[in-house]
Short mmCIF file of C-alpha atoms in Angstrom, two decimals:
data_model
loop_
_atom_site.label_atom_id
_atom_site.label_comp_id
_atom_site.label_asym_id
_atom_site.label_seq_id
_atom_site.Cartn_x
_atom_site.Cartn_y
_atom_site.Cartn_z
CA UNK D 1 -20.00 -44.66 15.63
CA UNK D 2 -18.55 -42.18 18.18
CA UNK D 3 -18.08 -38.66 16.91
CA UNK D 4 -15.51 -36.38 18.57
CA UNK D 5 -15.67 -32.58 18.77
CA UNK D 6 -12.93 -30.44 20.29
CA UNK D 7 -12.28 -26.72 20.37
CA UNK D 8 -9.28 -25.07 18.76
CA UNK D 9 -7.04 -24.08 21.66
CA UNK D 10 -3.87 -22.55 20.32
CA UNK D 11 -2.43 -25.79 19.01
CA UNK D 12 -3.01 -27.96 22.06
CA UNK D 13 -5.94 -29.63 20.33
CA UNK D 14 -3.61 -31.25 17.79
CA UNK D 15 -2.89 -34.12 20.16
CA UNK D 16 -6.62 -34.95 20.39
CA UNK D 17 -7.02 -34.57 16.63
CA UNK D 18 -4.11 -36.86 15.84
CA UNK D 19 -5.21 -39.43 18.37
CA UNK D 20 -8.66 -39.52 16.76
CA UNK D 21 -7.13 -40.08 13.37
CA UNK D 22 -4.93 -42.87 14.75
CA UNK D 23 -8.03 -44.47 16.25
CA UNK D 24 -10.02 -43.92 13.00
CA UNK D 25 -12.56 -41.79 14.84
CA UNK D 26 -14.31 -38.91 13.00
CA UNK D 27 -13.41 -35.60 14.62
CA UNK D 28 -14.37 -31.98 14.12
CA UNK D 29 -12.28 -29.01 15.27
CA UNK D 30 -14.76 -26.35 16.34
CA UNK D 31 -14.07 -22.62 16.34
CA UNK D 32 -14.17 -21.28 19.91
CA UNK D 33 -16.37 -18.27 19.04
CA UNK D 34 -18.98 -20.52 17.45
CA UNK D 35 -19.11 -22.91 20.38
CA UNK D 36 -19.34 -20.07 22.96
CA UNK D 37 -22.15 -18.45 21.01
CA UNK D 38 -23.89 -21.81 20.89
CA UNK D 39 -23.46 -22.16 24.70
CA UNK D 40 -25.55 -19.02 25.24
CA UNK D 41 -28.65 -20.71 23.78
CA UNK D 42 -29.09 -23.40 26.50
CA UNK D 43 -27.80 -20.98 29.12
CA UNK D 44 -24.45 -22.62 29.74
CA UNK D 45 -22.79 -19.39 30.80
CA UNK D 46 -20.37 -20.96 33.31
CA UNK D 47 -17.07 -22.32 31.99
CA UNK D 48 -15.64 -25.46 33.58
CA UNK D 49 -14.34 -28.65 32.04
CA UNK D 50 -17.63 -30.41 32.84
CA UNK D 51 -19.74 -27.61 31.37
CA UNK D 52 -17.55 -27.38 28.26
CA UNK D 53 -17.82 -31.13 27.73
CA UNK D 54 -21.60 -31.00 27.95
CA UNK D 55 -21.76 -27.97 25.66
CA UNK D 56 -19.59 -29.63 23.02
CA UNK D 57 -21.70 -32.76 23.12
CA UNK D 58 -24.85 -30.67 22.56
CA UNK D 59 -23.04 -28.71 19.84
CA UNK D 60 -22.20 -31.96 18.02
CA UNK D 61 -25.72 -33.37 18.40
CA UNK D 62 -27.54 -30.27 17.13
CA UNK D 63 -25.18 -29.07 14.39
CA UNK D 64 -25.39 -30.28 10.81
CA UNK D 65 -22.70 -30.83 8.23
CA UNK D 66 -19.77 -30.35 10.55
CA UNK D 67 -16.55 -30.52 8.55
CA UNK D 68 -14.41 -33.51 9.56
CA UNK D 69 -10.84 -32.68 10.33
CA UNK D 70 -8.29 -34.16 7.96
CA UNK D 71 -4.59 -34.26 8.86
CA UNK D 72 -2.48 -32.16 6.50
CA UNK D 73 0.15 -33.88 4.39
CA UNK D 74 3.74 -33.89 5.53
CA UNK D 75 4.76 -31.11 3.08
CA UNK D 76 1.71 -29.02 3.91
CA UNK D 77 2.36 -29.29 7.62
CA UNK D 78 5.96 -28.25 7.13
CA UNK D 79 5.00 -25.34 4.86
CA UNK D 80 2.39 -24.16 7.36
CA UNK D 81 4.87 -24.33 10.23
CA UNK D 82 7.45 -22.30 8.32
CA UNK D 83 4.84 -19.75 7.28
CA UNK D 84 3.36 -19.31 10.78
CA UNK D 85 6.77 -18.73 12.24
CA UNK D 86 7.59 -16.29 9.43
CA UNK D 87 4.35 -14.40 10.05
CA UNK D 88 5.03 -14.31 13.76
CA UNK D 89 8.44 -12.76 13.16
CA UNK D 90 6.88 -10.20 10.79
CA UNK D 91 4.43 -9.19 13.50
CA UNK D 92 7.25 -8.80 16.03
CA UNK D 93 9.21 -6.65 13.59
CA UNK D 94 6.22 -4.34 13.12
CA UNK D 95 5.85 -3.94 16.87
CA UNK D 96 9.54 -3.17 17.33
CA UNK D 97 9.43 -0.67 14.46
CA UNK D 98 6.53 1.08 16.13
CA UNK D 99 8.46 1.28 19.39
CA UNK D 100 11.40 2.72 17.45
CA UNK D 101 9.34 5.83 16.64
CA UNK D 102 9.63 7.03 20.27
CA UNK D 103 12.62 5.33 21.88
CA UNK D 104 13.57 8.34 24.08
CA UNK D 105 16.73 6.60 25.33
CA UNK D 106 19.70 5.99 23.03
CA UNK D 107 20.44 2.55 24.47
CA UNK D 108 16.82 1.53 23.89
CA UNK D 109 17.03 2.70 20.26
CA UNK D 110 20.20 0.61 19.71
CA UNK D 111 18.54 -2.40 21.31
CA UNK D 112 15.45 -2.08 19.12
CA UNK D 113 17.54 -1.77 15.95
CA UNK D 114 19.62 -4.85 16.84
CA UNK D 115 16.46 -6.83 17.52
CA UNK D 116 14.87 -5.72 14.25
CA UNK D 117 18.03 -6.75 12.32
CA UNK D 118 18.09 -10.15 14.00
CA UNK D 119 14.37 -10.77 13.45
CA UNK D 120 14.61 -9.68 9.81
CA UNK D 121 17.55 -12.04 9.27
CA UNK D 122 15.56 -14.95 10.72
CA UNK D 123 12.52 -14.03 8.65
CA UNK D 124 14.51 -13.89 5.42
CA UNK D 125 16.02 -17.31 6.20
CA UNK D 126 12.51 -18.70 6.70
CA UNK D 127 11.43 -17.16 3.37
CA UNK D 128 14.39 -18.91 1.72
CA UNK D 129 13.47 -22.26 3.29
CA UNK D 130 9.84 -21.79 2.22
CA UNK D 131 10.87 -21.05 -1.36
CA UNK D 132 13.10 -24.17 -1.45
CA UNK D 133 10.27 -26.34 -0.08
CA UNK D 134 7.82 -25.02 -2.71
CA UNK D 135 10.27 -25.41 -5.57
CA UNK D 136 11.23 -28.94 -4.54
CA UNK D 137 7.62 -30.16 -4.16
CA UNK D 138 6.02 -30.65 -7.61
CA UNK D 139 2.46 -30.06 -6.38
CA UNK D 140 3.42 -26.86 -4.59
CA UNK D 141 5.55 -25.61 -7.49
CA UNK D 142 2.82 -25.96 -10.11
CA UNK D 143 0.18 -24.37 -7.90
CA UNK D 144 2.52 -21.55 -6.93
CA UNK D 145 3.27 -20.80 -10.60
CA UNK D 146 -0.47 -20.63 -11.36
CA UNK D 147 -1.15 -18.36 -8.38
CA UNK D 148 1.70 -16.02 -9.28
CA UNK D 149 0.27 -15.63 -12.81
CA UNK D 150 -2.48 -13.48 -11.25
CA UNK D 151 -1.59 -9.78 -11.34
CA UNK D 152 -0.65 -8.66 -7.82
CA UNK D 153 0.03 -12.15 -6.46
CA UNK D 154 3.68 -12.70 -5.59
CA UNK D 155 5.64 -15.45 -3.84
CA UNK D 156 4.52 -14.41 -0.34
CA UNK D 157 0.81 -14.49 -1.16
CA UNK D 158 1.15 -17.76 -3.09
CA UNK D 159 3.02 -19.35 -0.11
CA UNK D 160 0.38 -18.15 2.33
CA UNK D 161 -2.45 -19.57 0.21
CA UNK D 162 -0.69 -22.93 -0.11
CA UNK D 163 -0.01 -23.07 3.60
CA UNK D 164 -3.26 -21.79 5.06
CA UNK D 165 -5.82 -22.75 2.36
CA UNK D 166 -4.52 -26.12 0.99
CA UNK D 167 -8.00 -26.95 -0.32
CA UNK D 168 -7.94 -23.93 -2.65
CA UNK D 169 -8.76 -25.16 -6.12
CA UNK D 170 -11.42 -27.63 -4.91
CA UNK D 171 -13.88 -25.11 -3.42
CA UNK D 172 -17.08 -23.71 -4.84
CA UNK D 173 -16.97 -20.05 -5.85
CA UNK D 174 -18.77 -18.70 -2.78
CA UNK D 175 -17.00 -21.09 -0.43
CA UNK D 176 -13.56 -19.82 -1.44
CA UNK D 177 -14.45 -16.33 -0.21
CA UNK D 178 -16.21 -17.58 2.91
CA UNK D 179 -13.39 -19.88 4.03
CA UNK D 180 -10.99 -16.93 4.38
CA UNK D 181 -13.67 -14.64 5.89
CA UNK D 182 -14.21 -12.43 2.86
CA UNK D 183 -17.89 -13.15 2.23
CA UNK D 184 -19.98 -10.10 3.36
CA UNK D 185 -22.55 -10.94 5.99
CA UNK D 186 -25.96 -9.20 5.87
CA UNK D 187 -26.95 -6.97 8.85
CA UNK D 188 -30.57 -6.38 7.91
CA UNK D 189 -33.72 -6.16 10.05
CA UNK D 190 -37.07 -5.33 8.53
CA UNK D 191 -36.66 -2.23 6.36
CA UNK D 192 -33.30 -1.47 7.94
CA UNK D 193 -30.38 -2.30 5.65
CA UNK D 194 -27.25 -2.47 7.76
CA UNK D 195 -23.65 -2.40 6.56
CA UNK D 196 -22.36 -5.77 5.33
CA UNK D 197 -19.35 -6.98 7.28
CA UNK D 198 -16.78 -9.73 6.91
CA UNK D 199 -15.96 -11.91 9.87
CA UNK D 200 -14.37 -15.20 10.86
CA UNK D 201 -12.46 -17.25 8.36
CA UNK D 202 -8.72 -17.80 8.13
CA UNK D 203 -7.20 -14.51 9.18
CA UNK D 204 -3.65 -15.72 8.57
CA UNK D 205 -4.12 -15.44 4.83
CA UNK D 206 -6.14 -12.25 4.74
CA UNK D 207 -3.22 -9.95 5.51
CA UNK D 208 -1.32 -11.18 2.46
CA UNK D 209 -4.42 -10.92 0.29
CA UNK D 210 -4.73 -7.31 1.44
CA UNK D 211 -1.26 -6.48 0.13
CA UNK D 212 -1.97 -8.37 -3.06
CA UNK D 213 -5.19 -6.41 -3.56
CA UNK D 214 -3.30 -3.11 -3.17
CA UNK D 215 -0.90 -4.30 -5.86
CA UNK D 216 -3.51 -5.52 -8.29
CA UNK D 217 -5.44 -2.27 -7.87
CA UNK D 218 -2.32 -0.43 -8.89
CA UNK D 219 -1.27 -2.51 -11.85
CA UNK D 220 -4.39 -4.12 -13.34
CA UNK D 221 -6.75 -1.82 -15.29
CA UNK D 222 -9.78 -4.04 -14.79
CA UNK D 223 -9.31 -4.07 -11.04
CA UNK D 224 -8.68 -0.35 -11.07
CA UNK D 225 -12.03 0.05 -12.86
CA UNK D 226 -13.79 -2.15 -10.31
CA UNK D 227 -12.38 -0.23 -7.36
CA UNK D 228 -13.21 3.12 -9.01
CA UNK D 229 -16.86 2.13 -9.59
CA UNK D 230 -17.20 1.15 -5.96
CA UNK D 231 -15.75 4.46 -4.80
CA UNK D 232 -18.08 6.37 -7.16
CA UNK D 233 -20.99 4.60 -5.50
CA UNK D 234 -19.85 6.00 -2.16
CA UNK D 235 -18.13 2.88 -0.83
CA UNK D 236 -15.17 3.49 1.58
CA UNK D 237 -11.70 2.62 0.37
CA UNK D 238 -11.50 -0.38 2.69
CA UNK D 239 -14.71 -1.81 1.21
CA UNK D 240 -13.23 -1.48 -2.27
CA UNK D 241 -10.03 -3.25 -1.19
CA UNK D 242 -12.02 -6.03 0.49
CA UNK D 243 -13.98 -6.51 -2.75
CA UNK D 244 -10.71 -6.89 -4.65
CA UNK D 245 -9.44 -9.37 -2.05
CA UNK D 246 -12.63 -11.38 -2.55
CA UNK D 247 -12.18 -11.31 -6.32
CA UNK D 248 -8.58 -12.43 -6.00
CA UNK D 249 -9.33 -15.51 -3.88
CA UNK D 250 -12.17 -16.50 -6.25
CA UNK D 251 -9.85 -16.03 -9.25
CA UNK D 252 -7.11 -18.12 -7.64
CA UNK D 253 -9.52 -20.87 -6.66
CA UNK D 254 -10.97 -21.06 -10.19
CA UNK D 255 -7.53 -20.93 -11.75
CA UNK D 256 -6.23 -23.86 -9.68
CA UNK D 257 -9.39 -25.78 -10.43
CA UNK D 258 -9.17 -25.30 -14.17
CA UNK D 259 -5.42 -25.22 -14.57
CA UNK D 260 -5.11 -21.71 -16.01
CA UNK D 261 -5.68 -18.29 -14.43
CA UNK D 262 -7.07 -15.17 -16.04
CA UNK D 263 -7.29 -11.94 -14.01
CA UNK D 264 -10.37 -10.82 -15.89
CA UNK D 265 -12.97 -11.10 -13.16
CA UNK D 266 -11.94 -14.66 -12.35
CA UNK D 267 -12.54 -16.16 -15.81
CA UNK D 268 -10.50 -19.35 -16.12
CA UNK D 269 -10.17 -21.89 -18.86
CA UNK D 270 -8.22 -25.04 -19.46
#
């Protein structure tokens, strides 16, 4: 049977993906960084449509266990669209607020403030629509309630997880951290032990997990203790926060899987 591979290209690949689904063809959406790194092995350094097609064919033939793309449900697609637009507005607001620190010209300052007010109004409206969608969809509502029972996880984090990681609750413990790019990657060579780093994964959800980790570190004694032990071992503050983010996603995945969440190091029971 034919097997289709296409690169993620800022949303343009969705037409290929949907056409494959309509034709009942298995299809994999490949991450661009992974395919370009693969292209270096056979020396395909040039980039043309013909070279890319050959490279993707080789990538498909030599790669194992490629995840088949599955179209999201109607509600999930709507939630993801709302959330992506909301996150885009939040990013624009941060940029405008940064520009507001040094406007220099009064008219520019007024323009920036007007734009920030308008963007904030739109973002709040999208938050309201997102909340209504979650509350009116039984599956979303029950999952959101479970996620929000974790200390530090509020409506924004719950919505981001539902939108960007819809498979949360069906993943293995290690996979939950890896899929959002929170699994530390070894950087060792011989006797040299390099610093572990996180990379890849679904960046859209990591920013909300970061804020949730800051909150849980502040309000949950067990997470405070975990972060303190890491700092006492000489770990930087960002490493401690990343560790809490990793714990949170594992806890949420286990909680959705078992039907009840406990913050205590991810223990969950039915």
